[in-house]
PDB file of C-alpha atoms in Angstrom:
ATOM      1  CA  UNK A   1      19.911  17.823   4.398  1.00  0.00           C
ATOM      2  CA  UNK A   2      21.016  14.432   4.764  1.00  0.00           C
ATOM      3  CA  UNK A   3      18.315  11.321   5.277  1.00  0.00           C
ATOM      4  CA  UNK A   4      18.187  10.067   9.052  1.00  0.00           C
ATOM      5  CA  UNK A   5      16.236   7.218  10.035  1.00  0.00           C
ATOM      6  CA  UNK A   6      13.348   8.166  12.170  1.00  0.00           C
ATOM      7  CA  UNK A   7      13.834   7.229  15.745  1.00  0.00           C
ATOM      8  CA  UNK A   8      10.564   5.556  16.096  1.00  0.00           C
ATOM      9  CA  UNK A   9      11.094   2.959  12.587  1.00  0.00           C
ATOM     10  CA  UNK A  10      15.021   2.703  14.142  1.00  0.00           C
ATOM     11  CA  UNK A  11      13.383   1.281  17.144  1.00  0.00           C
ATOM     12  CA  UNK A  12      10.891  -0.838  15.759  1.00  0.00           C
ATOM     13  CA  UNK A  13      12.775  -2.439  13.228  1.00  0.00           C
ATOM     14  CA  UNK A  14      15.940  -4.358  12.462  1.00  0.00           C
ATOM     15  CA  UNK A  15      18.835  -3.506   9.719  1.00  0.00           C
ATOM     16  CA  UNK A  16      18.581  -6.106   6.500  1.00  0.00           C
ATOM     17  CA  UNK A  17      19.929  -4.788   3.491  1.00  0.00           C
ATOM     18  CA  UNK A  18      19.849  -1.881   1.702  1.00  0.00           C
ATOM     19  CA  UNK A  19      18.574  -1.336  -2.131  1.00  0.00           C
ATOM     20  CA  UNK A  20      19.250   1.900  -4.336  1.00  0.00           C
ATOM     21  CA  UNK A  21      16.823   3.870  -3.172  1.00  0.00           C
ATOM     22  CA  UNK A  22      15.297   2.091  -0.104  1.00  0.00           C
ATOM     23  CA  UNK A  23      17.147   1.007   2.974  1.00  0.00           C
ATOM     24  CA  UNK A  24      15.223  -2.293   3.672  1.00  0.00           C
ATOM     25  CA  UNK A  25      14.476  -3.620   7.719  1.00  0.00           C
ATOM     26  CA  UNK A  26      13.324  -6.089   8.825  1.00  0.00           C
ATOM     27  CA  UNK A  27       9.716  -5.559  11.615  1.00  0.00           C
ATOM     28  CA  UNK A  28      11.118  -6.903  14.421  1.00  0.00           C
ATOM     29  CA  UNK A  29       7.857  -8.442  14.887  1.00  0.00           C
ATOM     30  CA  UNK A  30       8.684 -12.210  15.248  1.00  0.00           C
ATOM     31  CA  UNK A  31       4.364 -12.573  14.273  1.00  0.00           C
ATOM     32  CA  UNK A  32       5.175 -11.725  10.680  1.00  0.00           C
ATOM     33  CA  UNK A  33       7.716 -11.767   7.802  1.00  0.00           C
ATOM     34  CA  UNK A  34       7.436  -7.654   7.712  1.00  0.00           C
ATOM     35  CA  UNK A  35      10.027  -6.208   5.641  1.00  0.00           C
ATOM     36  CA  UNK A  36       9.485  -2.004   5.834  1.00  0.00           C
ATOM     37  CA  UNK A  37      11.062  -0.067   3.058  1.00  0.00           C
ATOM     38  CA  UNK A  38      12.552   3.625   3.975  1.00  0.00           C
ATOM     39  CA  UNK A  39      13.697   5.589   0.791  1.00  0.00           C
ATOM     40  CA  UNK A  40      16.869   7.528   1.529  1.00  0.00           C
ATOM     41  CA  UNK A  41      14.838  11.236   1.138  1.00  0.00           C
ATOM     42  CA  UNK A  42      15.447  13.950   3.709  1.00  0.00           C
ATOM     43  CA  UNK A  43      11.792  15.047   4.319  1.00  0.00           C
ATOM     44  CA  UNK A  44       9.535  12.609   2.466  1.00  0.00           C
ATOM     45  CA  UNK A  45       6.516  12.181   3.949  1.00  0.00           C
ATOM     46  CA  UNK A  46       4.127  10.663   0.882  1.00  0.00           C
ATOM     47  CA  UNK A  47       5.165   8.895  -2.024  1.00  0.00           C
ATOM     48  CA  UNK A  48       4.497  12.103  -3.938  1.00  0.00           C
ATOM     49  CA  UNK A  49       6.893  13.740  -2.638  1.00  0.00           C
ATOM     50  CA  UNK A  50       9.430  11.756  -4.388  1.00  0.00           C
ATOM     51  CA  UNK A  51      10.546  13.084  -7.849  1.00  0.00           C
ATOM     52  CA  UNK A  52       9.138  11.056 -10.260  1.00  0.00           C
ATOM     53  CA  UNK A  53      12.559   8.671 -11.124  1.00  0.00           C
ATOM     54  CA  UNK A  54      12.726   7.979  -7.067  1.00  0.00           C
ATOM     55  CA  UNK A  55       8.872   7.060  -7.707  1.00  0.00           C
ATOM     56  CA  UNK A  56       9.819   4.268  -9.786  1.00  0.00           C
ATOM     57  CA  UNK A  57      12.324   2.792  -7.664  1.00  0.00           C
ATOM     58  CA  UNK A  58      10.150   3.047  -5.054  1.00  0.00           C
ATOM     59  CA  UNK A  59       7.650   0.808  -7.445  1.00  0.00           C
ATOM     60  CA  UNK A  60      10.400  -1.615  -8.557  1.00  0.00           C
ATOM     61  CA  UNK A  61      11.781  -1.676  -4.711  1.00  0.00           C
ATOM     62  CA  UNK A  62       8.522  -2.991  -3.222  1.00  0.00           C
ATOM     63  CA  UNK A  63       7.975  -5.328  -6.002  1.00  0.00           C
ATOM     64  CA  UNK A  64      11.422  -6.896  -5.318  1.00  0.00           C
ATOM     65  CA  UNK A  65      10.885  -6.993  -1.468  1.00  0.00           C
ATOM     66  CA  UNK A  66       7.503  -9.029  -2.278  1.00  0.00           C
ATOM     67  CA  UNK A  67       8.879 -10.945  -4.462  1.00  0.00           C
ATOM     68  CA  UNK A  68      11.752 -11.875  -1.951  1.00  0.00           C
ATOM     69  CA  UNK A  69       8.889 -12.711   0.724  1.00  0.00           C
ATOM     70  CA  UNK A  70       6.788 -13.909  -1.731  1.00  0.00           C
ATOM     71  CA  UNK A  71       9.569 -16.637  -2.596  1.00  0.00           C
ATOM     72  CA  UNK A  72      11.038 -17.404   0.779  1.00  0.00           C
ATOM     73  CA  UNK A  73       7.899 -17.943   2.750  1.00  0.00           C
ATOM     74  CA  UNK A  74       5.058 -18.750  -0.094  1.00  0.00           C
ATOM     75  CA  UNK A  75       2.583 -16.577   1.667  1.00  0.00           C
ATOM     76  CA  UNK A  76      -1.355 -16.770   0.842  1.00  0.00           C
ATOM     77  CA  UNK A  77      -1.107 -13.213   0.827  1.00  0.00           C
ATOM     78  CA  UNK A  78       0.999 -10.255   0.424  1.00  0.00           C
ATOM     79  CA  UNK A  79      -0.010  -7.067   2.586  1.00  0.00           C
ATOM     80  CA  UNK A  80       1.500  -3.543   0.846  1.00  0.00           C
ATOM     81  CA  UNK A  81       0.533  -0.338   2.429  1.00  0.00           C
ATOM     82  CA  UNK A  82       2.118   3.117   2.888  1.00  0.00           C
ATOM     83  CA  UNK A  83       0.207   4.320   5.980  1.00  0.00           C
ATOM     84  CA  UNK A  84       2.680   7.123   8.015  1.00  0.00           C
ATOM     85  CA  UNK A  85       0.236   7.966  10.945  1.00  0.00           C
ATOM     86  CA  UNK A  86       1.759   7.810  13.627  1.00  0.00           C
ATOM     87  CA  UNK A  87       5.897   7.933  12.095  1.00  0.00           C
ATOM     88  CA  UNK A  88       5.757  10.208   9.538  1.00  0.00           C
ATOM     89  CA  UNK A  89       8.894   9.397   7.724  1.00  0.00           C
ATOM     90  CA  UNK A  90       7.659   7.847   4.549  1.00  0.00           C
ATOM     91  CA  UNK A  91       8.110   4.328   5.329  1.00  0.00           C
ATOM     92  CA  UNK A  92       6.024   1.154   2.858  1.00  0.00           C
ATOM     93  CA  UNK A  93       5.344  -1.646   4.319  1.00  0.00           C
ATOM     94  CA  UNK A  94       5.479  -5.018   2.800  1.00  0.00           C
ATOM     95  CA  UNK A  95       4.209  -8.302   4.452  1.00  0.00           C
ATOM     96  CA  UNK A  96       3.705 -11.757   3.975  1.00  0.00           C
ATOM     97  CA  UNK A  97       0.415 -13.040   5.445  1.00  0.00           C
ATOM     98  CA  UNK A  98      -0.516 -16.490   6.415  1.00  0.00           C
ATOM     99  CA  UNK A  99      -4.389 -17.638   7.101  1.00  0.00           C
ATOM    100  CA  UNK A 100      -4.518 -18.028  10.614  1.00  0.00           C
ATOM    101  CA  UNK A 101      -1.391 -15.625  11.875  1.00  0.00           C
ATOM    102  CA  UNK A 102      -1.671 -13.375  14.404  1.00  0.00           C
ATOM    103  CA  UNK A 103      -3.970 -10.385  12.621  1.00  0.00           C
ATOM    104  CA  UNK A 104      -5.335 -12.589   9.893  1.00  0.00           C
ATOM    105  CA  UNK A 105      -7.859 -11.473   8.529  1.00  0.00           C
ATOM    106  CA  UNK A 106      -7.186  -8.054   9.332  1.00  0.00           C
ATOM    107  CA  UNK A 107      -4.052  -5.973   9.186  1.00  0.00           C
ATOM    108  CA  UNK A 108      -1.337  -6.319  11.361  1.00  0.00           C
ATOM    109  CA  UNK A 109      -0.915  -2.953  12.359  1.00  0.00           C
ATOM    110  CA  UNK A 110      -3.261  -2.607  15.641  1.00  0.00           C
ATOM    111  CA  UNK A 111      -2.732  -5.763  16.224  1.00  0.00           C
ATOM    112  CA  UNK A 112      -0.754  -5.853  19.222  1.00  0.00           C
ATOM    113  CA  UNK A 113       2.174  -5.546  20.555  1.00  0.00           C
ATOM    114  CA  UNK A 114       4.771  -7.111  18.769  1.00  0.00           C
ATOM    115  CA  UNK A 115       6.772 -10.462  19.578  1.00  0.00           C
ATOM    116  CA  UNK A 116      10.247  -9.353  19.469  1.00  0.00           C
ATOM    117  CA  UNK A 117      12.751 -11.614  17.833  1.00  0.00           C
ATOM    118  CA  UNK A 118      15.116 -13.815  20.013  1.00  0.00           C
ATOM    119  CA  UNK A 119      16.783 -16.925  18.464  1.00  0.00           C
ATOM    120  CA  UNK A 120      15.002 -16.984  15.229  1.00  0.00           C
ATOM    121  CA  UNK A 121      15.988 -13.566  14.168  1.00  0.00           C
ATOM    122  CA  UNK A 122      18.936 -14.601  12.336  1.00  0.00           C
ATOM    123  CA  UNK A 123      17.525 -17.466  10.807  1.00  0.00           C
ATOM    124  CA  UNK A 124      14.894 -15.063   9.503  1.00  0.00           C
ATOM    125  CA  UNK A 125      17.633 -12.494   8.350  1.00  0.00           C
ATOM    126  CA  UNK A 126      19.590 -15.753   6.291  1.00  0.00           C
ATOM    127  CA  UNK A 127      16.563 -16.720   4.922  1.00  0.00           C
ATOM    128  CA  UNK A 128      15.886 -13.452   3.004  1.00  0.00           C
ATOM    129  CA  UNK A 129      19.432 -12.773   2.463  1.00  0.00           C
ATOM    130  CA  UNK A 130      20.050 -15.914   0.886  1.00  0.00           C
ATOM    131  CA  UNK A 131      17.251 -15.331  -1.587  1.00  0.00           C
ATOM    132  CA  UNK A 132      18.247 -11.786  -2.123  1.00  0.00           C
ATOM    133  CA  UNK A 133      21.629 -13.087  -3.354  1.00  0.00           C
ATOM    134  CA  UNK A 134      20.144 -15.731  -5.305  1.00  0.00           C
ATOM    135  CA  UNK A 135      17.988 -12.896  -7.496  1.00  0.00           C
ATOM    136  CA  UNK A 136      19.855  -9.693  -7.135  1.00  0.00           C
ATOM    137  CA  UNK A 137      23.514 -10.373  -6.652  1.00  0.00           C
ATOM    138  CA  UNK A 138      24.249  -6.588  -7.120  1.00  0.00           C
ATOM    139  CA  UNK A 139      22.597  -5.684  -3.689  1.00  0.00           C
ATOM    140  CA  UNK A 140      24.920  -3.455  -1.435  1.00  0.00           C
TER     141      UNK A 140
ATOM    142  CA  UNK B   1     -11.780 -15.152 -19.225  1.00  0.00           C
ATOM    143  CA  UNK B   2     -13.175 -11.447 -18.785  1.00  0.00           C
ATOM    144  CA  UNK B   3     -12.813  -9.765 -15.964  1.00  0.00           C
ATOM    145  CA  UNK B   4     -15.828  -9.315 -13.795  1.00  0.00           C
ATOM    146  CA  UNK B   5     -15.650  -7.196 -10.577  1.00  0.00           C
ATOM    147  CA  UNK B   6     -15.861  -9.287  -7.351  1.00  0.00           C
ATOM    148  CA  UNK B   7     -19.312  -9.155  -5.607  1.00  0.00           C
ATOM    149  CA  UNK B   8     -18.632  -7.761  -2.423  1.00  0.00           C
ATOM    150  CA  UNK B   9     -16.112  -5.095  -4.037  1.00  0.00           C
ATOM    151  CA  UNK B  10     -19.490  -3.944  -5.708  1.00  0.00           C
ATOM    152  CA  UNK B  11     -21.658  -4.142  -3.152  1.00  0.00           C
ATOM    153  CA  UNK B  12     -18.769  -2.067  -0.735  1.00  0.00           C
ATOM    154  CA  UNK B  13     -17.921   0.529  -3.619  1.00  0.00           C
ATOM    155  CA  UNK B  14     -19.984   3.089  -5.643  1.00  0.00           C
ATOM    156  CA  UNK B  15     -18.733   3.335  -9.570  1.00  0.00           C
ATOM    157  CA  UNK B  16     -16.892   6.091 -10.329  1.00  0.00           C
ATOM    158  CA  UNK B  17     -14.035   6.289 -13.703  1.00  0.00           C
ATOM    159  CA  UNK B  18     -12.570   4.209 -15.403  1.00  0.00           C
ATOM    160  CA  UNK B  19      -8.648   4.551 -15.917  1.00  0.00           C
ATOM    161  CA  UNK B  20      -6.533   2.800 -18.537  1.00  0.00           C
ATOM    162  CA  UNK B  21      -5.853  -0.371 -16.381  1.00  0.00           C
ATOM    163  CA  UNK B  22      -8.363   0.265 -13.466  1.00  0.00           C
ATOM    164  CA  UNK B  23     -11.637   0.436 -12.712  1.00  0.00           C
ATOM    165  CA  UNK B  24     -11.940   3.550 -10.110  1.00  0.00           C
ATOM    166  CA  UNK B  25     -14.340   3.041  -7.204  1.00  0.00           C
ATOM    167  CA  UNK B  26     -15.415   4.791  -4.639  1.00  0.00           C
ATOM    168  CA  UNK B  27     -15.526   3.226  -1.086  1.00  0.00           C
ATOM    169  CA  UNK B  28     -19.412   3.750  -0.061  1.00  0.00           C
ATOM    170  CA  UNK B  29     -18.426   4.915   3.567  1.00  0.00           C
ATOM    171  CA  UNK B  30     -18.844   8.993   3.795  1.00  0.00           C
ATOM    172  CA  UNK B  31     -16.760   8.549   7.134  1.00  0.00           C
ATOM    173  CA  UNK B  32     -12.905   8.774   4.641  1.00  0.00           C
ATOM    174  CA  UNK B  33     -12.238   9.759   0.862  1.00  0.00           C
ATOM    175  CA  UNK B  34     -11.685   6.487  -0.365  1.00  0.00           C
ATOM    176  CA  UNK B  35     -10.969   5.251  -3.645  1.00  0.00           C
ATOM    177  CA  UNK B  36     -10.720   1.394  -4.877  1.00  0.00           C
ATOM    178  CA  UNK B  37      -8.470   1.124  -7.994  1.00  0.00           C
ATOM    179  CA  UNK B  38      -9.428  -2.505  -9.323  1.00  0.00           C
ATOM    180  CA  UNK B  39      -6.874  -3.400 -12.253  1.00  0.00           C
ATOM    181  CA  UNK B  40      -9.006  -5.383 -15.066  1.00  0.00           C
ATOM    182  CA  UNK B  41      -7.376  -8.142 -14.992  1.00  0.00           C
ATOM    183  CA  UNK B  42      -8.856 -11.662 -14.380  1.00  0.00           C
ATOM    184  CA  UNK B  43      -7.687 -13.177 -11.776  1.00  0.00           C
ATOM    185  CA  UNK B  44      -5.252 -10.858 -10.873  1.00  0.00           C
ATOM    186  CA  UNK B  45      -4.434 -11.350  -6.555  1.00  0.00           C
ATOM    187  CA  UNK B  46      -0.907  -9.837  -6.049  1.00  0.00           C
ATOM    188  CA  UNK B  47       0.328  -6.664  -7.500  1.00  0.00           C
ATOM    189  CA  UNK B  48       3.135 -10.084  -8.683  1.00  0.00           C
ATOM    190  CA  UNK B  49       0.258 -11.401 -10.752  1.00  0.00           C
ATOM    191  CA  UNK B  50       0.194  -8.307 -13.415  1.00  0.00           C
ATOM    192  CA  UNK B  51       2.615  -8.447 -16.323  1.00  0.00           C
ATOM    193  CA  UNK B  52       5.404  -5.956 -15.611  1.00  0.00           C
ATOM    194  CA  UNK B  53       3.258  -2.538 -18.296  1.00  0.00           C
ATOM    195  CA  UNK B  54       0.280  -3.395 -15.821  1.00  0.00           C
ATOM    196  CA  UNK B  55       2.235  -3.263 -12.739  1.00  0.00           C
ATOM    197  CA  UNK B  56       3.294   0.282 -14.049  1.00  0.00           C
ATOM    198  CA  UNK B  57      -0.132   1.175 -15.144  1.00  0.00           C
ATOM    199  CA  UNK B  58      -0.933   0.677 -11.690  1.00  0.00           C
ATOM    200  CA  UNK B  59       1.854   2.314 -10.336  1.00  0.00           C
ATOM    201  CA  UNK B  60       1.030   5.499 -12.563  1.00  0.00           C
ATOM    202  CA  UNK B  61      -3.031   5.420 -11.534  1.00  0.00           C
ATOM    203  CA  UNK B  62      -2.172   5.175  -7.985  1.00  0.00           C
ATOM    204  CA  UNK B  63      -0.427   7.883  -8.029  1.00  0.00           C
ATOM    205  CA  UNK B  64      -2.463   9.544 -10.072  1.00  0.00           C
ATOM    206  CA  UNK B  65      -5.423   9.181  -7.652  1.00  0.00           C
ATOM    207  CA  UNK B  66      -2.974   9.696  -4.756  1.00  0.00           C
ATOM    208  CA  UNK B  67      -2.849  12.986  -6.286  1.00  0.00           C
ATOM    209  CA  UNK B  68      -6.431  13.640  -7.109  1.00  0.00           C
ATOM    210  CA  UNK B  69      -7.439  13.010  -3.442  1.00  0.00           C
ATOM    211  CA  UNK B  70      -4.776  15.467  -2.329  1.00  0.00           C
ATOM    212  CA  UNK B  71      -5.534  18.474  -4.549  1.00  0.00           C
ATOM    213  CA  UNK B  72      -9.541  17.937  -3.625  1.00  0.00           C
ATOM    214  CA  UNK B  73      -9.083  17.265   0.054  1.00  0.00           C
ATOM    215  CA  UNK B  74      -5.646  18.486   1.261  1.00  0.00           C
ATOM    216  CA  UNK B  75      -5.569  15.320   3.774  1.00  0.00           C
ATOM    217  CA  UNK B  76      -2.950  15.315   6.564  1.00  0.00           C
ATOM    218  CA  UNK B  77      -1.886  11.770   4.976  1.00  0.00           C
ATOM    219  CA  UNK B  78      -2.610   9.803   2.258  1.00  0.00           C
ATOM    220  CA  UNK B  79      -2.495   6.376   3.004  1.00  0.00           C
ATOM    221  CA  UNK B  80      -2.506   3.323   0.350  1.00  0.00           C
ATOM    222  CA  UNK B  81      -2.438   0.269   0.454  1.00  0.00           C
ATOM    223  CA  UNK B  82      -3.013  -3.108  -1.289  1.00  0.00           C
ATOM    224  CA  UNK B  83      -4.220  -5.795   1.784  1.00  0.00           C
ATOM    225  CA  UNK B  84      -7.252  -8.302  -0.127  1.00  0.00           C
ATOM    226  CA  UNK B  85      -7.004 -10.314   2.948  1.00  0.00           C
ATOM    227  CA  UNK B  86     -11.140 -10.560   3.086  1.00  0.00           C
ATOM    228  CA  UNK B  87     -11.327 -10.020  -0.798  1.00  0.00           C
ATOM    229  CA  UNK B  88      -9.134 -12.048  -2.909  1.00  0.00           C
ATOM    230  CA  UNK B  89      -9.595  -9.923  -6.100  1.00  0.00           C
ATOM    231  CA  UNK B  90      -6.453  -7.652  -6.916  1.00  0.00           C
ATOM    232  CA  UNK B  91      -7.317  -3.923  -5.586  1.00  0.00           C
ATOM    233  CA  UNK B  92      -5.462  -1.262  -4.197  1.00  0.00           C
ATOM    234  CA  UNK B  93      -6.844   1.692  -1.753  1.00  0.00           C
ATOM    235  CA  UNK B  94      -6.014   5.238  -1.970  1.00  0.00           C
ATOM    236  CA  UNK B  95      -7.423   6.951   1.401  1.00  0.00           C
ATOM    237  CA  UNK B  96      -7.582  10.435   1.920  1.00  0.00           C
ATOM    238  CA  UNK B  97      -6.806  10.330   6.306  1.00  0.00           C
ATOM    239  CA  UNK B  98      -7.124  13.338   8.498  1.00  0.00           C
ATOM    240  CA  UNK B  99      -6.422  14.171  12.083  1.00  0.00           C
ATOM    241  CA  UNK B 100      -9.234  13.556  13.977  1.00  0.00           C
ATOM    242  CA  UNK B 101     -11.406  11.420  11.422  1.00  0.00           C
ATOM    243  CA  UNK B 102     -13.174   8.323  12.262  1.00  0.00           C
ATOM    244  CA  UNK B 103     -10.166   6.232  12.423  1.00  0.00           C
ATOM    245  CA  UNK B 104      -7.330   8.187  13.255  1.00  0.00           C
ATOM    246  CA  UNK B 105      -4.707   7.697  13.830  1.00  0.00           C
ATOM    247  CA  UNK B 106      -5.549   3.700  12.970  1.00  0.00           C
ATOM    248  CA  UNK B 107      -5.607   2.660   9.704  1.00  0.00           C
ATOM    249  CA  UNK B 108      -9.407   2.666   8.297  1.00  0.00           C
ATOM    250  CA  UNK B 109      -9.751  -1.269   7.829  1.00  0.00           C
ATOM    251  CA  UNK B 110     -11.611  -2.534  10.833  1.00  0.00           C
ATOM    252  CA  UNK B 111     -12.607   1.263  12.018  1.00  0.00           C
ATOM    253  CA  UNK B 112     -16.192   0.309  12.721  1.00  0.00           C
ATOM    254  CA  UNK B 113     -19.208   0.053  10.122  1.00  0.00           C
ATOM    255  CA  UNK B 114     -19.303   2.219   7.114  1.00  0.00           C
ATOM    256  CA  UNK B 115     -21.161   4.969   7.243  1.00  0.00           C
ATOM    257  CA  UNK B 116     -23.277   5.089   3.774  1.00  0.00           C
ATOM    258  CA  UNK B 117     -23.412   8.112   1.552  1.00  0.00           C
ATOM    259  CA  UNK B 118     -26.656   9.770   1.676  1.00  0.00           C
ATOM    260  CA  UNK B 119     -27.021  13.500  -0.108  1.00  0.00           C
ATOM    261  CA  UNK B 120     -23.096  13.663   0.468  1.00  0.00           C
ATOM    262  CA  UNK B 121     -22.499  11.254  -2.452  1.00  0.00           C
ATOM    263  CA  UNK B 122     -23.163  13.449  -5.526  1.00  0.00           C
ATOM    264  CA  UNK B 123     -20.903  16.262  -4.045  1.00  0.00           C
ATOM    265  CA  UNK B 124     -18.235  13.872  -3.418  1.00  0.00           C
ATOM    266  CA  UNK B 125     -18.596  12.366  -6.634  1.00  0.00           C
ATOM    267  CA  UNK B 126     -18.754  15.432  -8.226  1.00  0.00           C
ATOM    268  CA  UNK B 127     -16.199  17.153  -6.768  1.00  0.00           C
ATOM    269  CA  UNK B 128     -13.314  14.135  -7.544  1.00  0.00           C
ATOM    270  CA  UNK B 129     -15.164  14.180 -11.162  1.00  0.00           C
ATOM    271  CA  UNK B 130     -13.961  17.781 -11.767  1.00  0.00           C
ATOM    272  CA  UNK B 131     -10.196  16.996 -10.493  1.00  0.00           C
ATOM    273  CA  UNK B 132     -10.525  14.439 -12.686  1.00  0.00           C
ATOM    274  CA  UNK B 133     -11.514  16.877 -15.779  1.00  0.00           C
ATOM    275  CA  UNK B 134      -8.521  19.468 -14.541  1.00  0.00           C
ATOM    276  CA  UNK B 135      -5.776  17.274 -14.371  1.00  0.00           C
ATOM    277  CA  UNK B 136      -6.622  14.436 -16.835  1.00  0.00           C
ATOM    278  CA  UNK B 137      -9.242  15.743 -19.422  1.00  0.00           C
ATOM    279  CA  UNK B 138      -8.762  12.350 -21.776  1.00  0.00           C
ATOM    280  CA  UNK B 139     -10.004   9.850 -18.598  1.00  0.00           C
ATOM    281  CA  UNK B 140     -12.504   7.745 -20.159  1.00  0.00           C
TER     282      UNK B 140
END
């Protein structure tokens, strides 16, 4: 079976860029620079369910995307977590925090509804696409 | 500098193994299956922080847990994540979730007050320990 994007992540997030294994979006969350990471696996649901090789993209994916955030914004902390309660499709979430955003201390997710983007969505999406060219000129 | 396991960490977590790179912990709320990988590492914040074998240590004893969790408790989800947004100290949580459980379908973080292990805490302990001796007979 081929991968489709669950409705629910299609909804919630925007298209960015997409990396070997993961197609990478962009939270549109305006609150937070949120990237979510989807690998391209009809059915996967935990990370174990990837064979091991897709495992270590996975790995190398999210340390990328963090890095990315990590360099564009200079967070005080990056937020990882593969959760998949409520969308089941296995989805990882990378964010980079700020003391005194919207959820900080605690997580973002519960913590509200989400500020869509308007105006600064592109400048967000330039941002991280500029770095991404700057450190991984091979990106489809 | 050695590395020396942050104070509330301690006081949150009950000891459990010790893997190559991580110290294995178990979150002292009876409430979730909850493990606390801490990578031995001073200083260590961000997954970014970790020389690239570490970061793949990690990778392989989070998934490794992941897995331990899932063959003891056969949890609707697993759910991981590395947040340290209250505790600056690297760690990474591996969370056994199930429909219905004390947080559900919210993540655990800010789900109420722990609830601490009482008699519960040997059989829990006990019962990871012999996973543990099944699937990984050399963990220290």
């Amino acid at each position: 079976m081929n991968f489709e994007l669950d409705p629910t992540l299609a909804a919630d997030t925007l298209e960015f860029v997409s990396f070997e294994l993961c197609d990478v979006r962009l939270m549109n969350d305006a609150r937070f620079p949120w990237l979510i990471l989807v690998p391209r696996r009809h059915a996967a649901v935990e990370i174990l369910d990837l064979d091991r090789a897709d495992q270590d993209f996975l790995w190398s994916e999210i340390r990328f995307a963090a890095g990315v955030l990590r360099a564009v914004y200079r967070p005080d902390k990056l937020n990882i977590g593969a959760l998949g309660n409520q969308v089941a499709q296995l989805h990882v979430h990378v964010i980079a925090r700020f003391h005194g955003d919207a959820a900080w201390p605690a997580p973002v997710w519960g913590s509200g509804p989400a500020r869509r983007y308007e105006h600064e969505r592109d400048k967000r999406l330039d941002e991280l696409k500029a770095m991404l060219a700057e450190t991984r000129p091979s990106v489809r």
